[in-house]
Short mmCIF file of C-alpha atoms in Angstrom, two decimals:
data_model
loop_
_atom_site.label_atom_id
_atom_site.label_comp_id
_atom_site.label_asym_id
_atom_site.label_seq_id
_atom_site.Cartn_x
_atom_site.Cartn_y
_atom_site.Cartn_z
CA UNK N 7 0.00 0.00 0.00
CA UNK N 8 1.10 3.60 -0.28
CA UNK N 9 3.48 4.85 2.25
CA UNK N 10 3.74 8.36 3.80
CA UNK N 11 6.90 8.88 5.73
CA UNK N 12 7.80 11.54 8.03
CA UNK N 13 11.02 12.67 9.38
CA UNK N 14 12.42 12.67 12.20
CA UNK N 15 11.02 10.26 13.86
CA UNK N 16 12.03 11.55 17.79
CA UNK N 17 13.73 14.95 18.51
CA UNK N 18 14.45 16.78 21.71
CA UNK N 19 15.01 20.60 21.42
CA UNK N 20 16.22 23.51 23.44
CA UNK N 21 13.35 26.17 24.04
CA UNK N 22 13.44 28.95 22.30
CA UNK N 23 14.66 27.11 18.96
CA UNK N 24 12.74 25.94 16.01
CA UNK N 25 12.18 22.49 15.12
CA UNK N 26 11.25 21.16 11.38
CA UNK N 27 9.21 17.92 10.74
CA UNK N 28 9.46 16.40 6.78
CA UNK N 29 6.50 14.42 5.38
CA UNK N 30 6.87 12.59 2.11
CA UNK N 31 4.47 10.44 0.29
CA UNK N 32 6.54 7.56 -1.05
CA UNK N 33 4.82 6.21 -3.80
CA UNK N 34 2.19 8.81 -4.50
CA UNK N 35 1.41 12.68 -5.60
CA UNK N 36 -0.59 14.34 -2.98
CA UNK N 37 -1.48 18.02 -4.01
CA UNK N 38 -2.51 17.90 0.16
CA UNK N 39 -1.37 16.68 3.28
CA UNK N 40 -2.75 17.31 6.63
CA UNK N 41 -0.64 17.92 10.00
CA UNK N 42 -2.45 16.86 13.24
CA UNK N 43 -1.12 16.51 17.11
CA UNK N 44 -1.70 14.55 19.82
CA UNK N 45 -1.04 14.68 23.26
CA UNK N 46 -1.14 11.94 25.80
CA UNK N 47 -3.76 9.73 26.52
CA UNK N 48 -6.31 12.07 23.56
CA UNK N 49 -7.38 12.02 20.15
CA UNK N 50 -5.94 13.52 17.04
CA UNK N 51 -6.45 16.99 16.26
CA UNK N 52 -6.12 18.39 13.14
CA UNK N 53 -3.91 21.45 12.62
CA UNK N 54 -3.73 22.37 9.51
CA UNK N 55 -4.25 21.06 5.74
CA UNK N 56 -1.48 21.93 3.59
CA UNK N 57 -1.69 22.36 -0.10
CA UNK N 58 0.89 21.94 -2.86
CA UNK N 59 1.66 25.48 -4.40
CA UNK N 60 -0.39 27.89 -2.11
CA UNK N 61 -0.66 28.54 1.66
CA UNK N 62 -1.70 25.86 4.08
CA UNK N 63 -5.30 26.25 5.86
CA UNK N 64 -5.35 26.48 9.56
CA UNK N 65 -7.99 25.36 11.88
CA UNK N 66 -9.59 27.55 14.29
CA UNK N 67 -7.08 28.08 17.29
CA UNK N 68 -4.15 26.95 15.73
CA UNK N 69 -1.09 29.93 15.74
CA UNK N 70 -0.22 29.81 11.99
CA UNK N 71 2.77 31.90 12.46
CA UNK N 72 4.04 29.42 14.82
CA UNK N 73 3.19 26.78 12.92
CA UNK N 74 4.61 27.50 9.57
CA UNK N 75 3.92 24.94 6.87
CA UNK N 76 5.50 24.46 3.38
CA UNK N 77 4.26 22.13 0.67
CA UNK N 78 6.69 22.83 -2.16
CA UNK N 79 6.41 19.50 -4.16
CA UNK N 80 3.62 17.07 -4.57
CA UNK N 81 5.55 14.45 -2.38
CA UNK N 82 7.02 16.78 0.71
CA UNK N 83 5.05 18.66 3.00
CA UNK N 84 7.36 20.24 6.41
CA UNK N 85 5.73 21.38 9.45
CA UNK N 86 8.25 24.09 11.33
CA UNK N 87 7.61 24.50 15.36
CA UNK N 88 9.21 27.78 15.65
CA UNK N 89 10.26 29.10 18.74
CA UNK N 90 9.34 25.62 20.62
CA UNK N 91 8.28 25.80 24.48
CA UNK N 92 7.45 22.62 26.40
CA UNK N 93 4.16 23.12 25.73
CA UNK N 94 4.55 22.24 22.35
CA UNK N 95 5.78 18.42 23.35
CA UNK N 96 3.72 16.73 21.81
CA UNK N 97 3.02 13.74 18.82
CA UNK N 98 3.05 15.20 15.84
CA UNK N 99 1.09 12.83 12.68
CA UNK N 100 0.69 13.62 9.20
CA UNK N 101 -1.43 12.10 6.64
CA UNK N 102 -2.25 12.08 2.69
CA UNK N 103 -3.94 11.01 0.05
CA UNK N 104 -3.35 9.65 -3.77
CA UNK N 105 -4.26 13.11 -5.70
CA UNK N 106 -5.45 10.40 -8.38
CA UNK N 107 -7.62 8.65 -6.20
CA UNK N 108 -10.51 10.71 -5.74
CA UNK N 109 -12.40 11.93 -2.48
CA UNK N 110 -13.45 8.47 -1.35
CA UNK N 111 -10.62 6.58 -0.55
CA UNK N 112 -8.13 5.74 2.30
CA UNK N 113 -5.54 8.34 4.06
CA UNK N 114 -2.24 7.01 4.70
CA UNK N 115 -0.86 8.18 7.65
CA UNK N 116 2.96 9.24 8.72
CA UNK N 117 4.55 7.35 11.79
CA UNK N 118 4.69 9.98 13.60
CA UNK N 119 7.28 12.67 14.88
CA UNK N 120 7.75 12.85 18.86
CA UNK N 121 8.97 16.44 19.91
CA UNK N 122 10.17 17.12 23.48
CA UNK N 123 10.92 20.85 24.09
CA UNK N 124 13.02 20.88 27.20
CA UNK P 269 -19.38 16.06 8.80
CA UNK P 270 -21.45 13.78 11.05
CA UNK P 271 -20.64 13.04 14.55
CA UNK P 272 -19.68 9.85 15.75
CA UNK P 273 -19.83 7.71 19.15
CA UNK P 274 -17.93 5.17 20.31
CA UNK P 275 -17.52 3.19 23.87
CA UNK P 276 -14.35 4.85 25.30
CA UNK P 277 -13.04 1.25 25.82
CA UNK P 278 -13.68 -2.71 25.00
CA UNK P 279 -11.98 -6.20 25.45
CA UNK P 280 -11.84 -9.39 24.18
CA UNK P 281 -10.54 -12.63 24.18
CA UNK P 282 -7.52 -13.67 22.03
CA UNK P 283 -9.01 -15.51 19.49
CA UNK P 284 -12.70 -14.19 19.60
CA UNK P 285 -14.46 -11.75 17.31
CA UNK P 286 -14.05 -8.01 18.24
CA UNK P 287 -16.96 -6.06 17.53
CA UNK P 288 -16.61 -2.39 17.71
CA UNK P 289 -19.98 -0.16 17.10
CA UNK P 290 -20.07 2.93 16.05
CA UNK P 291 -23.34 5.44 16.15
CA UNK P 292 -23.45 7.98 13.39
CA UNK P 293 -27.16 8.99 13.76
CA UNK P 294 -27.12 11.88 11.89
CA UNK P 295 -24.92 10.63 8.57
CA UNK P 296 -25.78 12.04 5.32
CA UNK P 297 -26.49 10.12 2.08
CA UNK P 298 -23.01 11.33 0.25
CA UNK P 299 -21.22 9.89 3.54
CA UNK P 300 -18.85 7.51 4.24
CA UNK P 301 -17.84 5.49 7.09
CA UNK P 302 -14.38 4.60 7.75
CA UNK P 303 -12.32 2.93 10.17
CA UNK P 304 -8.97 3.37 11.77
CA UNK P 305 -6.71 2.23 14.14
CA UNK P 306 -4.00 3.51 16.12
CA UNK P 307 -1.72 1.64 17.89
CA UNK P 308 0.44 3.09 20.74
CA UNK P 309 2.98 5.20 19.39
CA UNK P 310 2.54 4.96 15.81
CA UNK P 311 -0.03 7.17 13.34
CA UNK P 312 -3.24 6.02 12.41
CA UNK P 313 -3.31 2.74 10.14
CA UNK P 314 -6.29 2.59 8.09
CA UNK P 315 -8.57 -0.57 8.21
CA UNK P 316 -11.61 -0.60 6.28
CA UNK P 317 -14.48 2.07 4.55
CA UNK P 318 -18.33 1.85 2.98
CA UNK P 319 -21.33 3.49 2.11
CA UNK P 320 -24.03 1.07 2.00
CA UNK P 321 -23.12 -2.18 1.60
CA UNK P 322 -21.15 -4.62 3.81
CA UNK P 323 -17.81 -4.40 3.16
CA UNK P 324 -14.98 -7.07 4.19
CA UNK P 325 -11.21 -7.38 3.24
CA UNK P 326 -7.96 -8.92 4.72
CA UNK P 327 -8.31 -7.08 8.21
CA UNK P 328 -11.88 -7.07 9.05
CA UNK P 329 -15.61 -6.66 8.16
CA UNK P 330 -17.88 -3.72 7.98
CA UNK P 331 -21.87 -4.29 8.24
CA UNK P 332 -23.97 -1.07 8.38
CA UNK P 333 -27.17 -0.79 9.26
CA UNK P 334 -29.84 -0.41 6.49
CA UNK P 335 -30.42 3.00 8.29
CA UNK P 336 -27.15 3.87 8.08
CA UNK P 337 -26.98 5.29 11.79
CA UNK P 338 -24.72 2.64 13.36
CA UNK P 339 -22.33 0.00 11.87
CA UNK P 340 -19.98 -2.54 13.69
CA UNK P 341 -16.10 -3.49 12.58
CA UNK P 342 -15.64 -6.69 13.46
CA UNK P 343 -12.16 -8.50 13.85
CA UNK P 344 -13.02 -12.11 13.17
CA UNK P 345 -9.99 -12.96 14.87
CA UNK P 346 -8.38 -11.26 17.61
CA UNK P 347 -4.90 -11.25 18.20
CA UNK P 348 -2.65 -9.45 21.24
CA UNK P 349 -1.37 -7.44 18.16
CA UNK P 350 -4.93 -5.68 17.35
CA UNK P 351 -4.69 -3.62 20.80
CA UNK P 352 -5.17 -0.23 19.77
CA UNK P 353 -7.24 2.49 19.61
CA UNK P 354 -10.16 2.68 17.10
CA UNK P 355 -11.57 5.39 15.31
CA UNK P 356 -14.87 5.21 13.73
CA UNK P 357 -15.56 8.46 11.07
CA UNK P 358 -18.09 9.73 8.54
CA UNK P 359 -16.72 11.36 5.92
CA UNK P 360 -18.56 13.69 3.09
CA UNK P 361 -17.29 12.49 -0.09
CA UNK P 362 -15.83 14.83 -2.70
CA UNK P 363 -14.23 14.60 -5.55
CA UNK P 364 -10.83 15.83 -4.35
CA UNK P 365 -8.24 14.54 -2.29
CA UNK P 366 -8.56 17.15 -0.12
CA UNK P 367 -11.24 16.40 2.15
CA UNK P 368 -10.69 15.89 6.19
CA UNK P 369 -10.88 13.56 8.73
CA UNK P 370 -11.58 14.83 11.83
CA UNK P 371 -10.67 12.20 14.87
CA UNK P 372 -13.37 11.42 17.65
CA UNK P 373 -12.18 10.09 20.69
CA UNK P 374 -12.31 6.36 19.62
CA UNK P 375 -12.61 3.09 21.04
CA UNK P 376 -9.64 1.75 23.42
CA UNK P 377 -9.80 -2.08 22.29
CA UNK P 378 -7.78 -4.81 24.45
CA UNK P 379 -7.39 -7.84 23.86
CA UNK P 380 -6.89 -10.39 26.60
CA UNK P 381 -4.88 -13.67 26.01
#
């Protein structure tokens, strides 16, 4: 099945710095990817839906200027924690889907990037 | 999109047939339901979707209710390895790639040996 991969995998920053998370779709174009977080013990939340050639879309709450997404290629999406505090520590999952597969059909999920602001 | 519910948390047997419902009493007609899982630590690993009709593949079965306000995943087999978190959605279907899933809070499935 299609693969979406993200980048690293585990990091541990110093407040006060920035921190960059890579998602690629292996196998497959997506014109979007979505960024979601999770913290312990809840559900996913959705971010932000980013979109190949134009600026991502935020949802309601979420700081988009600390946030900052890039999707400059149809397989590479990167989610940038800028100016991290440990309230940012969190799980960090991104997902896609095949731009040539239509509305209906399955996301594929990253594995997940685990950030640690100390 | 329509709003699901889930029991926070199940168990079952090793061996034994998980079913997992899911109420989604106020789906639309152009709606899907889908199913993931999440297992501890790792993103969401998708499992199974359908409109209508009963769906089945390698990893489980979906049957919906003619009404389309509840359906059931069912693991035929349970095994230590399907301890995770599930995550029942409904899903407006476009014609784009583009369209979200927004996460509920899921059911907590574990299986017992």
């Amino acid at each position: 099945g299609a693969v979406v991969s993200q980048h690293p995998s585990r990091v541990i920053c110093k407040s006060g710095t920035s921190v960059k998370i890579e998602c690629r779709s292996l196998d497959f174009q997506a014109t979007t990817m979505f960024w979601y977080r999770q913290f312990p013990k809840q559900s996913l939340m959705l971010m932000a839906t980013s979109n190949e050639g134009s600026k991502a879309t935020y949802e309601q709450g979420v700081e988009k200027d600390k946030f900052l997404i890039n999707h400059a290629s149809l397989t590479l999406s990167t989610l940038t924690v800028t100016s991290a505090h440990p309230e940012d520590s969190s799980f960090y999952i991104c997902s896609a889907r095949n731009r040539d597969s239509g509305g209906n059909t399955e996301a594929f999920f990253g594995q997940g990037t685990r950030l640690t602001v100390v | 999109d329509a709003k699901t519910t889930q029991p926070p948390s199940m168990d079952c047997a090793e061996g034994r047939a998980a079913n997992l419902p899911c109420n989604h009493s106020t789906i639309s007609g152009n709606e899907y339901v889908y199913w993931y899982r999440q297992i501890h630590s790792q993103g969401p690993q998708y499992i199974i979707h359908g409109l209508k009709n009963n769906e089945t593949n390698e990893m489980a079965s979906l049957i919906i209710t003619e009404d389309r306000k509840s359906s059931t995943l069912i693991l035929p087999h349970a095994t230590l390895r399907d301890t995770a978190v599930y995550y029942c959605i409904v899903r407006v279907t476009e014609h784009s790639s583009a369209s979200k899933i927004i996460f509920g809070s899921g059911t907590r499935l574990s299986i017992r040996p």
